[in-house]
mmCIF file of C-alpha atoms in Angstrom:
data_model
loop_
_atom_site.group_PDB
_atom_site.id
_atom_site.type_symbol
_atom_site.label_atom_id
_atom_site.label_comp_id
_atom_site.label_asym_id
_atom_site.label_seq_id
_atom_site.Cartn_x
_atom_site.Cartn_y
_atom_site.Cartn_z
ATOM 1 C CA MET A 999 0.089 0.153 -0.200
ATOM 2 C CA GLY A 1000 1.417 3.629 -1.066
ATOM 3 C CA ARG A 1001 0.432 5.109 1.811
ATOM 4 C CA TRP A 1002 4.309 5.895 3.384
ATOM 5 C CA GLU A 1003 4.934 7.547 -0.275
ATOM 6 C CA PRO A 1004 6.118 11.071 0.022
ATOM 7 C CA ASP A 1005 3.748 12.388 -2.092
ATOM 8 C CA ALA A 1006 1.019 12.120 0.530
ATOM 9 C CA ARG A 1007 -0.088 15.755 1.213
ATOM 10 C CA GLU A 1008 -0.319 16.395 -2.988
ATOM 11 C CA ARG A 1009 -2.497 13.072 -3.039
ATOM 12 C CA LEU A 1010 -4.729 14.653 -0.870
ATOM 13 C CA VAL A 1011 -4.964 17.546 -2.417
ATOM 14 C CA ARG A 1012 -5.907 15.682 -6.109
ATOM 15 C CA ALA A 1013 -7.915 13.415 -3.813
ATOM 16 C CA ALA A 1014 -10.020 16.440 -2.160
ATOM 17 C CA LEU A 1015 -10.414 18.534 -5.121
ATOM 18 C CA ASP A 1016 -11.655 15.620 -7.670
ATOM 19 C CA LEU A 1017 -14.337 14.324 -4.968
ATOM 20 C CA PHE A 1018 -15.513 18.233 -3.948
ATOM 21 C CA SER A 1019 -15.572 18.758 -8.101
ATOM 22 C CA GLU A 1020 -17.318 15.524 -8.476
ATOM 23 C CA GLN A 1021 -20.009 15.344 -5.472
ATOM 24 C CA GLY A 1022 -19.672 18.838 -3.665
ATOM 25 C CA TYR A 1023 -17.448 20.440 -0.989
ATOM 26 C CA GLU A 1024 -20.285 19.882 1.724
ATOM 27 C CA ASN A 1025 -20.877 15.909 0.477
ATOM 28 C CA THR A 1026 -17.407 15.164 1.281
ATOM 29 C CA ALA A 1027 -15.744 13.600 4.249
ATOM 30 C CA VAL A 1028 -12.357 13.658 5.053
ATOM 31 C CA ALA A 1029 -12.489 9.378 5.226
ATOM 32 C CA GLN A 1030 -13.446 9.432 1.850
ATOM 33 C CA ILE A 1031 -10.845 11.874 0.580
ATOM 34 C CA ALA A 1032 -8.131 10.025 2.575
ATOM 35 C CA GLU A 1033 -9.542 6.591 0.962
ATOM 36 C CA ARG A 1034 -9.362 7.932 -2.380
ATOM 37 C CA ALA A 1035 -5.806 9.036 -1.886
ATOM 38 C CA GLY A 1036 -4.906 5.824 -0.540
ATOM 39 C CA LEU A 1037 -3.922 6.859 2.752
ATOM 40 C CA THR A 1038 -5.439 7.091 6.113
ATOM 41 C CA LYS A 1039 -7.377 9.821 7.836
ATOM 42 C CA SER A 1040 -4.579 10.154 10.512
ATOM 43 C CA THR A 1041 -2.474 10.753 7.469
ATOM 44 C CA PHE A 1042 -4.546 13.258 6.013
ATOM 45 C CA PHE A 1043 -4.940 15.280 9.859
ATOM 46 C CA ARG A 1044 -1.070 15.184 9.743
ATOM 47 C CA HIS A 1045 -1.453 17.745 6.615
ATOM 48 C CA PHE A 1046 -4.741 19.623 7.895
ATOM 49 C CA ARG A 1047 -6.804 20.505 10.361
ATOM 50 C CA ASP A 1048 -9.887 19.916 8.494
ATOM 51 C CA LYS A 1049 -11.331 19.632 4.548
ATOM 52 C CA ARG A 1050 -11.565 23.559 4.006
ATOM 53 C CA GLU A 1051 -7.533 23.660 4.369
ATOM 54 C CA VAL A 1052 -7.221 21.875 1.984
ATOM 55 C CA LEU A 1053 -8.446 25.308 -0.441
ATOM 56 C CA PHE A 1054 -7.448 27.418 1.961
ATOM 57 C CA GLY A 1055 -4.038 26.243 3.810
ATOM 58 C CA GLY A 1056 -0.383 28.241 3.554
ATOM 59 C CA GLN A 1057 -2.634 31.385 4.669
ATOM 60 C CA ASP A 1058 -0.431 32.213 7.274
ATOM 61 C CA VAL A 1059 2.787 31.688 5.163
ATOM 62 C CA LEU A 1060 1.419 34.286 2.977
ATOM 63 C CA ALA A 1061 0.747 36.745 5.424
ATOM 64 C CA GLU A 1062 4.104 36.434 7.116
ATOM 65 C CA LEU A 1063 5.997 36.516 3.818
ATOM 66 C CA MET A 1064 4.201 39.494 2.861
ATOM 67 C CA THR A 1065 4.828 41.475 6.399
ATOM 68 C CA SER A 1066 8.208 40.388 6.329
ATOM 69 C CA ALA A 1067 8.586 41.979 2.768
ATOM 70 C CA ILE A 1068 6.845 45.266 4.110
ATOM 71 C CA ALA A 1069 9.203 45.324 6.966
ATOM 72 C CA ASP A 1070 12.489 44.598 5.038
ATOM 73 C CA ALA A 1071 11.258 47.200 2.245
ATOM 74 C CA ALA A 1072 13.792 49.722 1.706
ATOM 75 C CA THR A 1073 13.492 52.972 4.418
ATOM 76 C CA ASP A 1074 12.406 55.658 1.298
ATOM 77 C CA ALA A 1075 9.835 53.204 -0.142
ATOM 78 C CA GLY A 1076 6.575 54.312 -0.309
ATOM 79 C CA PRO A 1077 3.916 51.870 0.776
ATOM 80 C CA LEU A 1078 2.633 51.079 -2.414
ATOM 81 C CA GLU A 1079 6.388 50.064 -3.091
ATOM 82 C CA ALA A 1080 6.187 48.287 -0.443
ATOM 83 C CA VAL A 1081 3.146 46.199 -0.815
ATOM 84 C CA GLU A 1082 4.526 45.461 -4.200
ATOM 85 C CA ALA A 1083 7.619 43.918 -2.419
ATOM 86 C CA ALA A 1084 4.805 41.832 -0.579
ATOM 87 C CA LEU A 1085 3.697 40.579 -3.499
ATOM 88 C CA VAL A 1086 6.691 39.532 -5.412
ATOM 89 C CA ALA A 1087 7.693 37.895 -1.993
ATOM 90 C CA THR A 1088 4.245 35.442 -1.462
ATOM 91 C CA ALA A 1089 5.908 34.495 -5.549
ATOM 92 C CA VAL A 1090 8.342 31.437 -4.092
ATOM 93 C CA THR A 1091 4.556 29.421 -2.992
ATOM 94 C CA PHE A 1092 2.940 29.665 -6.394
ATOM 95 C CA THR A 1093 4.428 26.146 -7.753
ATOM 96 C CA ASP A 1094 3.894 24.367 -10.844
ATOM 97 C CA GLU A 1095 1.491 22.048 -8.425
ATOM 98 C CA ARG A 1096 -0.738 25.441 -7.105
ATOM 99 C CA LEU A 1097 -1.029 26.497 -10.745
ATOM 100 C CA ALA A 1098 -2.110 22.474 -11.726
ATOM 101 C CA HIS A 1099 -4.640 22.787 -9.162
ATOM 102 C CA GLY A 1100 -5.594 26.384 -9.161
ATOM 103 C CA PRO A 1101 -8.903 26.411 -11.613
ATOM 104 C CA GLN A 1102 -10.602 23.387 -10.016
ATOM 105 C CA ARG A 1103 -9.360 24.979 -6.644
ATOM 106 C CA LEU A 1104 -11.536 28.150 -7.543
ATOM 107 C CA MET A 1105 -14.064 25.987 -9.234
ATOM 108 C CA VAL A 1106 -14.902 24.832 -6.451
ATOM 109 C CA ILE A 1107 -14.816 27.618 -4.324
ATOM 110 C CA ALA A 1108 -17.267 29.440 -6.402
ATOM 111 C CA GLY A 1109 -19.410 26.737 -5.770
ATOM 112 C CA ASN A 1110 -20.062 26.854 -2.263
ATOM 113 C CA ASP A 1111 -21.549 29.859 -0.245
ATOM 114 C CA GLU A 1112 -19.227 29.064 2.803
ATOM 115 C CA LEU A 1113 -16.268 29.120 0.613
ATOM 116 C CA ARG A 1114 -16.646 32.147 -0.997
ATOM 117 C CA GLU A 1115 -17.006 33.621 2.710
ATOM 118 C CA ARG A 1116 -13.629 32.192 3.625
ATOM 119 C CA ALA A 1117 -11.743 32.866 0.832
ATOM 120 C CA ALA A 1118 -13.446 36.506 1.204
ATOM 121 C CA LEU A 1119 -12.049 36.511 5.247
ATOM 122 C CA LYS A 1120 -8.654 35.654 3.677
ATOM 123 C CA MET A 1121 -8.300 38.777 1.600
ATOM 124 C CA VAL A 1122 -9.261 40.661 4.687
ATOM 125 C CA GLY A 1123 -6.642 38.837 6.571
ATOM 126 C CA PHE A 1124 -4.178 39.871 4.087
ATOM 127 C CA ALA A 1125 -5.648 43.382 4.290
ATOM 128 C CA ALA A 1126 -4.991 43.517 7.661
ATOM 129 C CA ALA A 1127 -1.854 42.233 8.507
ATOM 130 C CA MET A 1128 -0.744 44.536 5.555
ATOM 131 C CA THR A 1129 -1.770 47.236 6.708
ATOM 132 C CA ASP A 1130 -0.543 46.761 9.994
ATOM 133 C CA ALA A 1131 3.036 46.360 8.662
ATOM 134 C CA LEU A 1132 2.478 49.477 6.632
ATOM 135 C CA LYS A 1133 1.870 51.377 10.256
ATOM 136 C CA LYS A 1134 5.200 49.723 11.500
ATOM 137 C CA ARG A 1135 6.994 51.718 8.929
ATOM 138 C CA GLY A 1136 5.398 55.047 10.085
ATOM 139 C CA VAL A 1137 2.639 54.930 7.373
ATOM 140 C CA ALA A 1138 -0.929 57.121 8.463
ATOM 141 C CA GLU A 1139 -3.857 54.564 9.257
ATOM 142 C CA LEU A 1140 -5.780 55.644 6.297
ATOM 143 C CA GLU A 1141 -2.923 55.185 3.770
ATOM 144 C CA ALA A 1142 -1.630 52.148 5.045
ATOM 145 C CA ALA A 1143 -5.466 50.551 4.511
ATOM 146 C CA VAL A 1144 -5.423 51.929 1.544
ATOM 147 C CA ALA A 1145 -2.052 51.084 -0.136
ATOM 148 C CA ALA A 1146 -3.067 47.183 1.815
ATOM 149 C CA GLU A 1147 -6.339 47.234 0.021
ATOM 150 C CA LEU A 1148 -4.982 47.512 -3.401
ATOM 151 C CA GLY A 1149 -2.703 45.039 -2.840
ATOM 152 C CA VAL A 1150 -5.167 42.651 -1.601
ATOM 153 C CA LEU A 1151 -7.239 43.640 -5.395
ATOM 154 C CA ALA A 1152 -3.843 43.531 -7.289
ATOM 155 C CA PHE A 1153 -2.921 39.666 -5.398
ATOM 156 C CA ASP A 1154 -6.487 38.589 -5.690
ATOM 157 C CA ARG A 1155 -6.633 39.412 -9.758
ATOM 158 C CA GLY A 1156 -2.962 38.892 -10.351
ATOM 159 C CA TYR A 1157 -3.341 34.994 -8.964
ATOM 160 C CA GLU A 1158 -6.646 34.658 -11.674
ATOM 161 C CA ARG A 1159 -3.902 35.803 -14.289
ATOM 162 C CA TRP A 1160 -1.285 33.836 -13.333
ATOM 163 C CA LEU A 1161 -3.568 30.537 -13.633
ATOM 164 C CA GLU A 1162 -4.398 31.345 -17.218
ATOM 165 C CA THR A 1163 -1.094 32.879 -18.001
ATOM 166 C CA GLY A 1164 1.248 30.934 -15.445
ATOM 167 C CA GLY A 1165 4.948 32.083 -15.288
ATOM 168 C CA ASP A 1166 6.725 33.729 -12.925
ATOM 169 C CA PHE A 1167 3.768 34.857 -10.466
ATOM 170 C CA ALA A 1168 6.075 37.950 -8.898
ATOM 171 C CA GLU A 1169 6.035 39.726 -12.578
ATOM 172 C CA VAL A 1170 2.664 38.758 -13.077
ATOM 173 C CA ALA A 1171 1.914 40.570 -9.299
ATOM 174 C CA ARG A 1172 3.702 43.726 -10.784
ATOM 175 C CA ARG A 1173 2.089 44.021 -13.412
ATOM 176 C CA THR A 1174 -1.754 43.708 -11.829
ATOM 177 C CA LEU A 1175 -0.462 46.456 -8.974
ATOM 178 C CA SER A 1176 0.645 48.535 -11.749
ATOM 179 C CA ASP A 1177 -3.023 48.168 -13.635
ATOM 180 C CA VAL A 1178 -4.508 48.694 -10.662
ATOM 181 C CA ARG A 1179 -2.572 52.097 -9.836
ATOM 182 C CA ALA A 1180 -3.190 53.361 -13.271
ATOM 183 C CA ALA A 1181 -6.662 52.293 -12.710
ATOM 184 C CA VAL A 1182 -6.719 54.571 -9.748
ATOM 185 C CA ALA A 1183 -5.193 57.243 -11.391
ATOM 186 C CA GLY A 1184 -7.552 57.591 -13.730
ATOM 187 C CA LEU A 1185 -10.529 57.654 -11.000
ATOM 188 C CA GLU A 1186 -8.630 60.825 -10.392
ATOM 189 C CA GLY A 1187 -8.586 61.999 -13.440
ATOM 190 C CA ALA A 1188 -12.283 61.328 -14.269
ATOM 191 C CA GLU A 1189 -13.943 63.702 -11.875
#
């Protein structure tokens, strides 16, 4: 039996996404995921706290990468430059495996109210983390919040673009943040 193979986490993710797609998130049990992956339920729980974490695991890692990058940004970097550094820093997590599962993951999330809410809360968490990191750099509350929210918008849109195009997430994030900045500038000129 293949339960001790080193790719257990990947097998669990594949099995979970397939089952979520086939029978719905709410109709899928952890035991079914483990069985489909050829693993035990206890193996599942060594990798994930619950089945939702298959879709949202790693949020803490991303938030830490973002806040560390903001803290480490050049002292003369403006708020949006620091946010750009935060988005670029997350690129190390955007692997081929993540790219392969991304479209299916988004479809599963889109089909479930609870998961859409969880996805929104994830973005709120990123905005709060970046806002706090910017404030620690001396950025005023409102400017920090605006820069962080624009960063979250760029991160979310950049992720969708990356799923469509692949490539280096850092470059996709930079381009997307640039597009967001241009959109904001366009709003200024429209008044």
